[in-house]
Short mmCIF file of C-alpha atoms (C1' of nucleotides) in Angstrom, two decimals:
data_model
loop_
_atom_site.label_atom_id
_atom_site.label_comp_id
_atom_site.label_asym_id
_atom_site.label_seq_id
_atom_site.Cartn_x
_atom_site.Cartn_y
_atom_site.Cartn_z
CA UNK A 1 0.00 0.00 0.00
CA UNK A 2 2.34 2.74 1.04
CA UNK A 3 4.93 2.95 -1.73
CA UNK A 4 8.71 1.89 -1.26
CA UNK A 5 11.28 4.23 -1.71
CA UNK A 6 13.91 2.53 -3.62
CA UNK A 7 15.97 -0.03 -1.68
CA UNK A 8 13.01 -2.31 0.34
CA UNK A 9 15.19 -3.74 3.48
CA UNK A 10 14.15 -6.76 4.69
CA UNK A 11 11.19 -6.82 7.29
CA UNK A 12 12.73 -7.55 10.80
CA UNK A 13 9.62 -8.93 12.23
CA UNK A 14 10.34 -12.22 14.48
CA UNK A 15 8.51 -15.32 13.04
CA UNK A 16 9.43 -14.94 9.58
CA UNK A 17 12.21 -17.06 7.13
CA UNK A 18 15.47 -16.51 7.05
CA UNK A 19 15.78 -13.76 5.09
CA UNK A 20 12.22 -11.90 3.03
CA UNK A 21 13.73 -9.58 0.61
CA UNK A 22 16.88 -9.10 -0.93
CA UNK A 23 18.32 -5.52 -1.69
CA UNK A 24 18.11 -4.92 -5.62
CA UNK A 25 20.77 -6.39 -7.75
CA UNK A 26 23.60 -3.91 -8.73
CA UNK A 27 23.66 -4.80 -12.08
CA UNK A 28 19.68 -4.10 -12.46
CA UNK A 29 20.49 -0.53 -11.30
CA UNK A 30 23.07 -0.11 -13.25
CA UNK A 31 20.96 -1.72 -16.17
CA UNK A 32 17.98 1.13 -15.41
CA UNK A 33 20.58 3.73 -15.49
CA UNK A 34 21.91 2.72 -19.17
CA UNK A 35 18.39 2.29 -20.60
CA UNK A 36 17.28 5.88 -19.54
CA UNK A 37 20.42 7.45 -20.68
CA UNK A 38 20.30 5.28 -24.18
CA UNK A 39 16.82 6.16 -24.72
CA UNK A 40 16.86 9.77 -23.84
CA UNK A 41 19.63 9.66 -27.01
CA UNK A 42 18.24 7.34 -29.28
CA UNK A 43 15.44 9.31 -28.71
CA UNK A 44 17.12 12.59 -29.51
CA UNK A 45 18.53 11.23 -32.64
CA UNK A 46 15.76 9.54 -34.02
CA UNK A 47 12.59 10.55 -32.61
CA UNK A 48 10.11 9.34 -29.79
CA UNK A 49 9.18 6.69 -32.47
CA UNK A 50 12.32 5.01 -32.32
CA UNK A 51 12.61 0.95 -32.17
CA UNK A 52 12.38 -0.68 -28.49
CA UNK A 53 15.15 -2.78 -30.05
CA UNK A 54 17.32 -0.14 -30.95
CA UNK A 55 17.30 1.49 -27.51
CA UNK A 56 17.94 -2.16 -25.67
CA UNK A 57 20.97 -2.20 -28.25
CA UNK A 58 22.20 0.88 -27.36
CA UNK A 59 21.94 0.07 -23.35
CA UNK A 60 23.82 -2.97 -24.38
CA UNK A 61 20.88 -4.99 -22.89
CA UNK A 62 18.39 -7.31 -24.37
CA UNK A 63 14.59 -6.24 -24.82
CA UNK A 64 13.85 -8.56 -22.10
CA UNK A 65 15.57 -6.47 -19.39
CA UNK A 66 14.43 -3.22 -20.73
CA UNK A 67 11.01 -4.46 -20.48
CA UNK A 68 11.21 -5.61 -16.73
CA UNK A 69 12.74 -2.31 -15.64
CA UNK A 70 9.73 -0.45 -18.38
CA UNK A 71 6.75 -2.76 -19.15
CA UNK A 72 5.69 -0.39 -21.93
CA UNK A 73 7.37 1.92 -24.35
CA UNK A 74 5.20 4.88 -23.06
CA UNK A 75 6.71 3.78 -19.30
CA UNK A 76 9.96 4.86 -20.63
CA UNK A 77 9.08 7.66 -22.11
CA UNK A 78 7.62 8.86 -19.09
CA UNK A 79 10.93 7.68 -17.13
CA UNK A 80 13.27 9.93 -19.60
CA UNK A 81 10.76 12.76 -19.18
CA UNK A 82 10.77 13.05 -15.50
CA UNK A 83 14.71 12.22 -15.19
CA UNK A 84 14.93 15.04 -17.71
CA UNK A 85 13.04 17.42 -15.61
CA UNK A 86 14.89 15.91 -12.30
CA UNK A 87 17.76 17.11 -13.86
CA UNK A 88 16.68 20.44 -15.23
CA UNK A 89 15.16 21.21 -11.65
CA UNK A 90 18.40 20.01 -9.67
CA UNK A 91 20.51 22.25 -11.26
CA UNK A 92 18.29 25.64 -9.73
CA UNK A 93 19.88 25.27 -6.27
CA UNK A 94 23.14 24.41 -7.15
CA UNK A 95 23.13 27.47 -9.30
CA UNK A 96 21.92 29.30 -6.64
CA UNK A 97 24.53 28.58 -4.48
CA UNK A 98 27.36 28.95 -7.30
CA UNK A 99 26.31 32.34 -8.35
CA UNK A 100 24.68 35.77 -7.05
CA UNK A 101 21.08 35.54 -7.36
CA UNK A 102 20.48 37.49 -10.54
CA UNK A 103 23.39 35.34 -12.59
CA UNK A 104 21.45 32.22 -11.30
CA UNK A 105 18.23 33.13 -12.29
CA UNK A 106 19.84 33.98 -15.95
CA UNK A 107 21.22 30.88 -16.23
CA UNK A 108 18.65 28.25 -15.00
CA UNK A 109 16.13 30.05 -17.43
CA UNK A 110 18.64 29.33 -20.50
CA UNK A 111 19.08 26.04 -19.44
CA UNK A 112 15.13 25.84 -18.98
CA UNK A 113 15.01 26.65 -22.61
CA UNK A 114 17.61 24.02 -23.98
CA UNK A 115 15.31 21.32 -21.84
CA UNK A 116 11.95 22.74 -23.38
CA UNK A 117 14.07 22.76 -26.79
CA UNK A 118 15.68 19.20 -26.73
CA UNK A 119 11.69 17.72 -25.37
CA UNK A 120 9.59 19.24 -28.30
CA UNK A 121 9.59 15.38 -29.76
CA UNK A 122 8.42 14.03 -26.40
CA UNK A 123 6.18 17.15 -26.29
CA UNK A 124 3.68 16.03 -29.21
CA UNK A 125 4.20 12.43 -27.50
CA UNK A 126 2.18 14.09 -24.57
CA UNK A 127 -1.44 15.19 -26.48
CA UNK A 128 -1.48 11.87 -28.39
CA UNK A 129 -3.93 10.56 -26.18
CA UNK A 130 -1.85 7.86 -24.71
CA UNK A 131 -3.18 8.01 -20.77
CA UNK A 132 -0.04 7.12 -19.51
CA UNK A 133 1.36 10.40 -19.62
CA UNK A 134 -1.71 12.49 -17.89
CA UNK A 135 0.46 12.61 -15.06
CA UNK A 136 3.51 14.17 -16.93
CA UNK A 137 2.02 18.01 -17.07
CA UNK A 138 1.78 18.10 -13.16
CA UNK A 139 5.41 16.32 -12.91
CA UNK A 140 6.43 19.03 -15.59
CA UNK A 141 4.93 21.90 -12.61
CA UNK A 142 5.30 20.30 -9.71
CA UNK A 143 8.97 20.26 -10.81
CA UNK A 144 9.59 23.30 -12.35
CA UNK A 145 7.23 25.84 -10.76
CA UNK A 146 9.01 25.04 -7.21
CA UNK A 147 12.58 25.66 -8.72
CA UNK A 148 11.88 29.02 -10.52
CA UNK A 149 9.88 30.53 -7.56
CA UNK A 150 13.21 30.17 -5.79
CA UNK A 151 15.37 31.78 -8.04
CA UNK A 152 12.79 34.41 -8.34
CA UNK A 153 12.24 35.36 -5.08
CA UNK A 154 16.01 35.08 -4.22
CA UNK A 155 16.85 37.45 -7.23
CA UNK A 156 13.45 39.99 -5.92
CA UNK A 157 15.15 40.28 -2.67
CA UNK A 158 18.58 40.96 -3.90
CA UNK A 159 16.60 44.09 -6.25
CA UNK A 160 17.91 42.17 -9.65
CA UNK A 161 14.38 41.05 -10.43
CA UNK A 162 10.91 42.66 -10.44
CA UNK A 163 8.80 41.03 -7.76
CA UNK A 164 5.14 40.94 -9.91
CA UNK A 165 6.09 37.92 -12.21
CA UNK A 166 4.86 34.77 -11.37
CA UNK A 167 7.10 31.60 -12.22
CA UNK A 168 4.76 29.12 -13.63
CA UNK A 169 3.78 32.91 -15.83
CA UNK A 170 6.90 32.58 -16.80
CA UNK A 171 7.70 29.21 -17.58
CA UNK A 172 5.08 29.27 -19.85
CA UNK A 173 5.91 32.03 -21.54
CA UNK A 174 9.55 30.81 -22.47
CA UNK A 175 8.12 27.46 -23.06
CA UNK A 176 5.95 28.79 -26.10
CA UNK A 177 9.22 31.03 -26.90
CA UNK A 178 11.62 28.09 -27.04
CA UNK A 179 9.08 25.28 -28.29
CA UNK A 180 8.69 27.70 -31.41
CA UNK A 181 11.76 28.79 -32.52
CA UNK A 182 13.40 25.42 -32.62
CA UNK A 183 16.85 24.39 -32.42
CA UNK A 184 16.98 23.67 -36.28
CA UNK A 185 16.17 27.22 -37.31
CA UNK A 186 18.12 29.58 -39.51
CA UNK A 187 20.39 30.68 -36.69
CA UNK A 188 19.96 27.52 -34.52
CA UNK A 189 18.90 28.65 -30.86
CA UNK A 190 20.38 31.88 -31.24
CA UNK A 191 16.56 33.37 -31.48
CA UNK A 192 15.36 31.74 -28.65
CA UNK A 193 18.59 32.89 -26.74
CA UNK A 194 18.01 36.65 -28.31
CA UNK A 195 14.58 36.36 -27.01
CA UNK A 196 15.42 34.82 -23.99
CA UNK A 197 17.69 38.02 -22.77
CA UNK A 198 15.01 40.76 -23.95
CA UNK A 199 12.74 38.68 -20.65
CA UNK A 200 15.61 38.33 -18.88
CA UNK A 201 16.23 42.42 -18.85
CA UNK A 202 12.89 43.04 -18.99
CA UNK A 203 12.97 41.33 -15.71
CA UNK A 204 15.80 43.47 -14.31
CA UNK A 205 13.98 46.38 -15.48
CA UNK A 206 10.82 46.37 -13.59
CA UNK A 207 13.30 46.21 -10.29
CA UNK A 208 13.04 49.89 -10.85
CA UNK A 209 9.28 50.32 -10.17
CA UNK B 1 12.08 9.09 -67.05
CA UNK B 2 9.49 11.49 -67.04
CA UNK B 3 6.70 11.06 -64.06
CA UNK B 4 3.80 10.00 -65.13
CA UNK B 5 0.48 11.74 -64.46
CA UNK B 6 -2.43 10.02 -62.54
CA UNK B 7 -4.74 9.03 -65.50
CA UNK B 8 -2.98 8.87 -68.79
CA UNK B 9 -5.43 9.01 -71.34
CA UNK B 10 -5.31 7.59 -74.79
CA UNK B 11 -3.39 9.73 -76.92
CA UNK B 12 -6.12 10.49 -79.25
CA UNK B 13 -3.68 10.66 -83.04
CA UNK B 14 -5.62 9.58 -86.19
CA UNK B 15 -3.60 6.90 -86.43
CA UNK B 16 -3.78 4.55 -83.15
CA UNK B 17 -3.88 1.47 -82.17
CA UNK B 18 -7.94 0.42 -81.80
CA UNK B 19 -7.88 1.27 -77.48
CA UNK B 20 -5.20 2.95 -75.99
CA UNK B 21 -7.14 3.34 -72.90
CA UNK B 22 -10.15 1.98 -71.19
CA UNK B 23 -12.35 3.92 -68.81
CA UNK B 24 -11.91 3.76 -64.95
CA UNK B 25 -14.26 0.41 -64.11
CA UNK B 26 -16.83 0.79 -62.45
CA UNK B 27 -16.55 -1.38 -59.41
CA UNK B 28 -13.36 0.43 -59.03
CA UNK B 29 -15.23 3.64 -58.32
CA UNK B 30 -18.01 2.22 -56.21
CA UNK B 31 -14.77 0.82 -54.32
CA UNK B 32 -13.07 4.30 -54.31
CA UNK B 33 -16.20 5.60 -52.59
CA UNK B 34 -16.48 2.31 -50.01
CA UNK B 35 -13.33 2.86 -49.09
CA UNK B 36 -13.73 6.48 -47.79
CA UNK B 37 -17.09 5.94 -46.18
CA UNK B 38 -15.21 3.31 -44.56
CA UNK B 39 -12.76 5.14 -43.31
CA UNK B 40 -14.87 7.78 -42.04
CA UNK B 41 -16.73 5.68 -39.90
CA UNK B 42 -14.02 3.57 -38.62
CA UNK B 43 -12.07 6.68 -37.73
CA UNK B 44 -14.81 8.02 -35.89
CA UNK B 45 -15.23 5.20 -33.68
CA UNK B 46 -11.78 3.99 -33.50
CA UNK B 47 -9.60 6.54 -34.16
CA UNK B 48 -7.12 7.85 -36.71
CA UNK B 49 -5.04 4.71 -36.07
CA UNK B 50 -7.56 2.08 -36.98
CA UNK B 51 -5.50 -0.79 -38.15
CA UNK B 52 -6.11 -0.65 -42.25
CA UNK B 53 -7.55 -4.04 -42.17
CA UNK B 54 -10.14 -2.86 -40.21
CA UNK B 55 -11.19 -0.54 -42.87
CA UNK B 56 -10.81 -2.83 -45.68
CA UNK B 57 -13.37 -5.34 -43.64
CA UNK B 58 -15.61 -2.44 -43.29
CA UNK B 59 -15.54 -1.39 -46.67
CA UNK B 60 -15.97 -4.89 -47.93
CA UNK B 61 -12.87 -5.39 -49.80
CA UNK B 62 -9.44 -6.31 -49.63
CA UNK B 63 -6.11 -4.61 -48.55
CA UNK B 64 -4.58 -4.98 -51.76
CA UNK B 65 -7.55 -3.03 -53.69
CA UNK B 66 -7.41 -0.69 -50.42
CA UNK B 67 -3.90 0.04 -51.18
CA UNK B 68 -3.73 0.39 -55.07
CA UNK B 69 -6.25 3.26 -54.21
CA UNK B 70 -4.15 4.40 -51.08
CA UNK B 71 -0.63 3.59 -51.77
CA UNK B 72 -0.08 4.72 -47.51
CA UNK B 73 -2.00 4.52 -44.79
CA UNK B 74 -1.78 8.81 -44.81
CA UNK B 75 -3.16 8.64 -47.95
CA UNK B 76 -6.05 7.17 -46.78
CA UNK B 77 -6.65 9.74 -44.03
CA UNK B 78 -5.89 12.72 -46.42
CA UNK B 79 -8.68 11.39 -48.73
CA UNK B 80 -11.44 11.33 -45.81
CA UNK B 81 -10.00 14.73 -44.73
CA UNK B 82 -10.69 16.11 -48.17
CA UNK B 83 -13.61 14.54 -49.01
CA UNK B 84 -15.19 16.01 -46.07
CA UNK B 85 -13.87 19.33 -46.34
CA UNK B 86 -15.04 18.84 -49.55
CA UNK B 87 -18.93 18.37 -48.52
CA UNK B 88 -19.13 20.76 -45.91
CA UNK B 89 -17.82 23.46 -48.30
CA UNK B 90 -20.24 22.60 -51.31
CA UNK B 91 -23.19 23.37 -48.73
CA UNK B 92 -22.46 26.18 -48.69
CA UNK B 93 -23.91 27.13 -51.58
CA UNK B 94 -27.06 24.88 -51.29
CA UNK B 95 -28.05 26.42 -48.05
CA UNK B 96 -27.24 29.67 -49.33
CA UNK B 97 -30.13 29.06 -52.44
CA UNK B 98 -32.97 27.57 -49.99
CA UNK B 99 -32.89 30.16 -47.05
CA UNK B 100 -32.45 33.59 -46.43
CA UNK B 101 -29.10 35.20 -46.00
CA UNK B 102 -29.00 35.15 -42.51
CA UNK B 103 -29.99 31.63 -41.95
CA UNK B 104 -27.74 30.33 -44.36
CA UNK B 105 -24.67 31.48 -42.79
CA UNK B 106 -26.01 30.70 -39.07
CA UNK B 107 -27.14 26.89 -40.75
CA UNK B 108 -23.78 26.65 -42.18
CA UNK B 109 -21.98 27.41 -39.59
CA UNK B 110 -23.26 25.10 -37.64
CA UNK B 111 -22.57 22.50 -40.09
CA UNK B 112 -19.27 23.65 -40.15
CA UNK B 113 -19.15 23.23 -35.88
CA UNK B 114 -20.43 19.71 -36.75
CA UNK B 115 -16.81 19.03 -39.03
CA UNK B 116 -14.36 20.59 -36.36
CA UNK B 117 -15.87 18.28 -33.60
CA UNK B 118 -15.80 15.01 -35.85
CA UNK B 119 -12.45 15.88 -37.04
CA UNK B 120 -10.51 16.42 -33.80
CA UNK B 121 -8.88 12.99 -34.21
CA UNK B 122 -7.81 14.09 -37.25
CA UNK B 123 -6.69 17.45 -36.14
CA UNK B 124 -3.63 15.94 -34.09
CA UNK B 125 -2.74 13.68 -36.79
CA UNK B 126 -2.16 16.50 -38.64
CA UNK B 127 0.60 17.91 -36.74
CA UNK B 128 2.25 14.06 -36.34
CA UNK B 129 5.05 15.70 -38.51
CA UNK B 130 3.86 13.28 -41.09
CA UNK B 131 4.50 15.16 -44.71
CA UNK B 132 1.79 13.92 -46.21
CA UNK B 133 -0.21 16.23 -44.04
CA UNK B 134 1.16 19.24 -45.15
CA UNK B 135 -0.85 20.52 -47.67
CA UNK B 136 -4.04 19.95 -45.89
CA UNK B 137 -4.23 23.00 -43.89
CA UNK B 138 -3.99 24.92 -47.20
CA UNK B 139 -6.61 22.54 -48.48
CA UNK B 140 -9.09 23.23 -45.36
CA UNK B 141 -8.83 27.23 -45.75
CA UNK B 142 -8.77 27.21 -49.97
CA UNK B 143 -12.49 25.63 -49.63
CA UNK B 144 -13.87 26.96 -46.47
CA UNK B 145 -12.94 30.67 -46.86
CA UNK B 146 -14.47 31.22 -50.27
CA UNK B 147 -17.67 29.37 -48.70
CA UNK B 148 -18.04 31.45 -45.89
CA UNK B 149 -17.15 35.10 -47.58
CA UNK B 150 -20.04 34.09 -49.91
CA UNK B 151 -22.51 33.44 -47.10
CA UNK B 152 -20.68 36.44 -45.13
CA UNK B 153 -21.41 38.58 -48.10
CA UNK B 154 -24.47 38.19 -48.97
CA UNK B 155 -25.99 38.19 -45.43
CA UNK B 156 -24.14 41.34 -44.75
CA UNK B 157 -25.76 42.80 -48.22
CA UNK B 158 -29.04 42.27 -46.54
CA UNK B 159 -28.67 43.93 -43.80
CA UNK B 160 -28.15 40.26 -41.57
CA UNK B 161 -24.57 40.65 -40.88
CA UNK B 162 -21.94 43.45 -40.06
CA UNK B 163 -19.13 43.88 -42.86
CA UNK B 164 -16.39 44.44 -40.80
CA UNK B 165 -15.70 40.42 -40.13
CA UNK B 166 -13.47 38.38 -42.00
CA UNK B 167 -14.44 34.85 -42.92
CA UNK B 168 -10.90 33.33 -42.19
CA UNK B 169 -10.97 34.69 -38.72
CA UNK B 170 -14.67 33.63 -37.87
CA UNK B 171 -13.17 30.17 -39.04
CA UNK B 172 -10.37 30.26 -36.81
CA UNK B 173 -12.33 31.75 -33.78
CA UNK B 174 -15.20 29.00 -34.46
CA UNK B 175 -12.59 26.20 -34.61
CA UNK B 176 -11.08 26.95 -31.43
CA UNK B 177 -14.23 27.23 -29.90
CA UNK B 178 -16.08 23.61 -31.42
CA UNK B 179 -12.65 21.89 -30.55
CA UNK B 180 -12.22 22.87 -26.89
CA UNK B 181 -16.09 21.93 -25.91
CA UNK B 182 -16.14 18.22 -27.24
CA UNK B 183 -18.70 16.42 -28.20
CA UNK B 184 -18.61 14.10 -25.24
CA UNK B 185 -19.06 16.99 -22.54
CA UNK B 186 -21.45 16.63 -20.14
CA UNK B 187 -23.92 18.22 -22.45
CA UNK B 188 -22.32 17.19 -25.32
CA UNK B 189 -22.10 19.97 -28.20
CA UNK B 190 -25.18 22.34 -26.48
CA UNK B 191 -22.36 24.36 -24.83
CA UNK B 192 -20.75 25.01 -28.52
CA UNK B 193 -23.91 25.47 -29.98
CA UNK B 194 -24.65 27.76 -27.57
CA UNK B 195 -21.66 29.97 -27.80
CA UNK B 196 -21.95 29.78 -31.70
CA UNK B 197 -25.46 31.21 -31.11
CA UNK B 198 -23.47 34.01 -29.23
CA UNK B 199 -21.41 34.86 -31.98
CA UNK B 200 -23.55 34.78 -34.62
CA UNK B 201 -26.10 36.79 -32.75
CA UNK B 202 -22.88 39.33 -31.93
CA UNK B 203 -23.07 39.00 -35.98
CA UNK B 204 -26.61 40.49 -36.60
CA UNK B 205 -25.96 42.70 -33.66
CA UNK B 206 -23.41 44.43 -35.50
CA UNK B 207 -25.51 45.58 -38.27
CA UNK B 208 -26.83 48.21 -36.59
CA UNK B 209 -23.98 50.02 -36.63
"C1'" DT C 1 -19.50 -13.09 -77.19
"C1'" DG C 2 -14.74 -13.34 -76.30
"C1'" DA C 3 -10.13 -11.34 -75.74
"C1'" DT C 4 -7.87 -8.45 -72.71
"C1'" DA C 5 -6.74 -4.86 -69.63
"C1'" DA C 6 -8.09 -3.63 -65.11
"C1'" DA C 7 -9.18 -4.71 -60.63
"C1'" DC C 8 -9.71 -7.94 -56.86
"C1'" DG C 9 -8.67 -10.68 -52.59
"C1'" DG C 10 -5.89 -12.26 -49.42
"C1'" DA C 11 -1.59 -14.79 -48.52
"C1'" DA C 12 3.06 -13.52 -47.59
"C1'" DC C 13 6.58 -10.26 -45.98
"C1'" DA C 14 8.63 -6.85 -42.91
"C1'" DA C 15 8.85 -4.06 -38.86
"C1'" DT C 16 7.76 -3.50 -34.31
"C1'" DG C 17 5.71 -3.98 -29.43
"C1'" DT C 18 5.46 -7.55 -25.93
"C1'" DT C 19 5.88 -12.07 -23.52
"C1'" DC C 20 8.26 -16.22 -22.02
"C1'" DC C 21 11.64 -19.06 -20.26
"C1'" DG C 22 16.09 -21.42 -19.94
"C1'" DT C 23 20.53 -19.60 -18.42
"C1'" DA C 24 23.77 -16.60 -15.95
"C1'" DT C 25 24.81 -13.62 -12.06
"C1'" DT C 26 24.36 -11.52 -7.57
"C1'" DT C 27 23.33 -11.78 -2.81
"C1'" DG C 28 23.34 -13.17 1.98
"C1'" DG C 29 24.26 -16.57 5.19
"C1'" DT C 30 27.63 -19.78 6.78
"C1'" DA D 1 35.48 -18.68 0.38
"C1'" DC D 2 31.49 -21.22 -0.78
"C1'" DC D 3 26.72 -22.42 -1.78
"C1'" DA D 4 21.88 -22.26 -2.55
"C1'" DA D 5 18.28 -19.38 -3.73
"C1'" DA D 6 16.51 -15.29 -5.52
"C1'" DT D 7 17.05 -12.21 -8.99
"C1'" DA D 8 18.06 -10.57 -13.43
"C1'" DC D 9 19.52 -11.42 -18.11
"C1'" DG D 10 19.22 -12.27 -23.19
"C1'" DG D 11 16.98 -13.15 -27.03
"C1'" DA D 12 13.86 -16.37 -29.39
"C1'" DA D 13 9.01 -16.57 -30.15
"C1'" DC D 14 4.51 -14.43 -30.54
"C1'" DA D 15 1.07 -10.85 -31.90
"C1'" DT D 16 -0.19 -6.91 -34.39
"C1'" DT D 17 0.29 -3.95 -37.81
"C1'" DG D 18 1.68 -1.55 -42.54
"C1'" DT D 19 2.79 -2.95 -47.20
"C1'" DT D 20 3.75 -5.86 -51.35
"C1'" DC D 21 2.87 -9.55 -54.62
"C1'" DC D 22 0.51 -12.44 -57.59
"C1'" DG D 23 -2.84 -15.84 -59.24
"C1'" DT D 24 -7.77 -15.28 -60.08
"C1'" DT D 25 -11.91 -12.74 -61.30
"C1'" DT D 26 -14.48 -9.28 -63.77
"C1'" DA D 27 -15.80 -5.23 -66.48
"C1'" DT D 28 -15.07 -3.24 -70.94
"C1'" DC D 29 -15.46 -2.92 -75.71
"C1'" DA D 30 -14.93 -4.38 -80.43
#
DNA sequence: TGATAAACGGAACAATGTTCCGTATTTGGT
DNA sequence: ACCAAATACGGAACATTGTTCCGTTTATCA
C-alpha cells in the first residue's frame, strides 16, 4: 500500500524465514541507469518513435531487461521525461549557491530553454492521447514551478528582479518562446537565446518600479 | 524518365492502335467511394489509427484493392480529410439558395461546428510531422474561406450581418471554440452550440452600426 | 461473345511492441 | 570462500500492424 522508496530492506519482524527480501541487484540498477540514458539519445537522434530494439541495443541490454525495468514503451518515455526534468530542476539550487542571485536566475532560465528545446519530440508524444502520460504536465509543474519561484524570489530580494512575475507565468511564456523557434532554425537557438535576454532584462527592469 | 500523371489518357492521333485506354471500371469507383465511407466511420469510432484491415473489412474489400487506391495509410486519411472538407464546403452554396441570407450562414456554420468536432482525431494527426499532411491546412482554408465570404457577403448585403468580419478569422475563432467543448461533454455539443449562437447573434448585432 | 486490360482478394513479408523461459549472475548466510 | 536461492539477463518466439505480390476474377469494348 504505502509505496517503497527505492531499496526495500528486509522486514525484521520475528517469526518470519530466514531472510524476506533481498536488496536490488547492482547490475539491475546499473541496467535502469543505461536504458534511460540510451533512450533519452536514441530518442534525440531519431525521434520518440524510435525501435524498443534499438534502444535495448544501445543500453547494451536485451529487450527482455528493458522491459522488466519499463513494461511499456510509453513507461519509458515517461521515465526519460521526468529524469529530464529531475535534472533540469536540480541544477536551480546548485546554481543558486554557485552564483549571485540574478546570474542564477539567468542561467537556469537558459538552461530551462535548452530542456523545453531538446523535449519538443516528447512534447507532441504528450497530447497523443496515450493516458499514460496524464500525469507528466503536473510532474512538468510540480517540478519546475518550485525551482523558478526560488530563483525568483532570491533574485526579488537581492533588487535584480521585479517582484510581480509569477514563475509558472513565466515558464510558460519561455516554453511557447523556445518550443517555437526550434533548435533547427536559420540561426539555430540563437533566437530563442536573443529572445530569452530581452525577458531576462525586462525582468531586471521592472526592479526599478 | 518522365513522371507519369495520374490518369494517362489515350493519346487520341488519327492513327492509333484500336484502345489505348479503357475507362476507370466501375466497381473500381463504387470501391473508391467504399473505401472512404469506410474510413470515415471507422475513424470516428476507433480513431485515426484504426488498423487498415479494419477498414478494408468495413468497406468490404481487400487490402490490396485498399492500397492500389491508397498507396499509404496517410493517404487514406488525407482522402477522408478532403472529401469532407469537400462536402461541408459545397453546402455552402445549397443552403445559401434555400434560405435567407441570414440563416444560411447561421445553418452553415453550424454545419461547419459539426466538421471541427468530428475531425478532432484528425486534427492531431495533422501535426504528427507526417508530410503527407502538409498541404491539408492549405486545403481546409482554400475551400472553407471562399464558402463562408459568400454566405458572409451576402448576409451582410441584406442587412443580416456586419461587414467588418473576415471569414478566415470567424473560421479560426469558431474552430477553437467547437474543438475545446467536445462532443462528449457533459452536455455534449449544447455548450458550442450555444456559444456559436453568441457569436452569430454578436453577428446580426453588428448591423446596426 | 470473347479477348484483354483492369481490378480484386488475401496470402506472404517486414517491422515492431510484448511475452516467455532457460541460463547466468548476484546476494546473503555460513 | 562457498553455496543455494533469488534475482536478473538475453533473445527467441509471438502478436499486431503496414505494405507488397501475384494468381484469379471481372468489367469493358470491339
Amino acid at each position: 500500500m504505502a509505496k517503497e522508496t527505492t531499496t526495500e530492506k528486509k522486514v525484521a519482524t520475528a517469526t518470519n524465514a530466514p531472510h524476506a527480501t533481498r536488496t536490488t541487484r547492482a547490475d539491475a540498477l546499473r541496467n535502469e541507469d543505461a536504458l534511460l540514458e540510451a533512450a533519452k539519445v536514441v530518442f534525440a537522434n531519431v525521434g520518440v518513435d524510435a525501435p524498443v530494439r534499438e534502444i535495448a541495443a544501445q543500453a547494451g541490454v536485451g529487450v527482455g531487461t528493458l522491459y522488466r525495468r519499463f513494461p511499456t514503451r510509453s513507461d519509458l518515455v515517461v521515465g526519460v521525461f521526468k529524469r529530464e526534468v529531475d535534472a533540469c530542476a536540480a541544477e536551480a539550487p546548485i546554481l543558486a549557491n554557485a552564483h549571485p542571485p540574478g546570474e542564477a536566475l539567468s542561467r537556469w532560465l537558459k538552461r530551462y530553454c535548452q530542456f523545453i528545446v531538446t523535449k519538443k519530440g516528447l512534447a507532441s508524444a504528450l497530447h497523443s492521447g496515450d493516458p499514460a502520460f496524464d500525469a507528466l504536465p503536473a510532474y512538468f509543474r510540480s517540478n519546475f514551478e518550485p525551482a523558478l519561484t526560488d530563483l525568483l524570489a532570491a533574485a526579488a530580494k537581492a533588487g535584480e528582479a521585479r517582484h510581480d512575475v509569477d514563475a509558472y507565468d513565466l515558464l510558460r511564456a519561455i516554453g511557447n518562446l523556445a518550443s517555437t523557434g526550434g533548435k533547427d532554425g536559420p540561426d539555430g537557438m540563437e533566437h530563442t537565446y536573443r529572445m530569452l535576454d530581452l525577458m531576462i532584462d525586462g525582468l531586471r527592469f521592472g526592479t526599478s518600479r
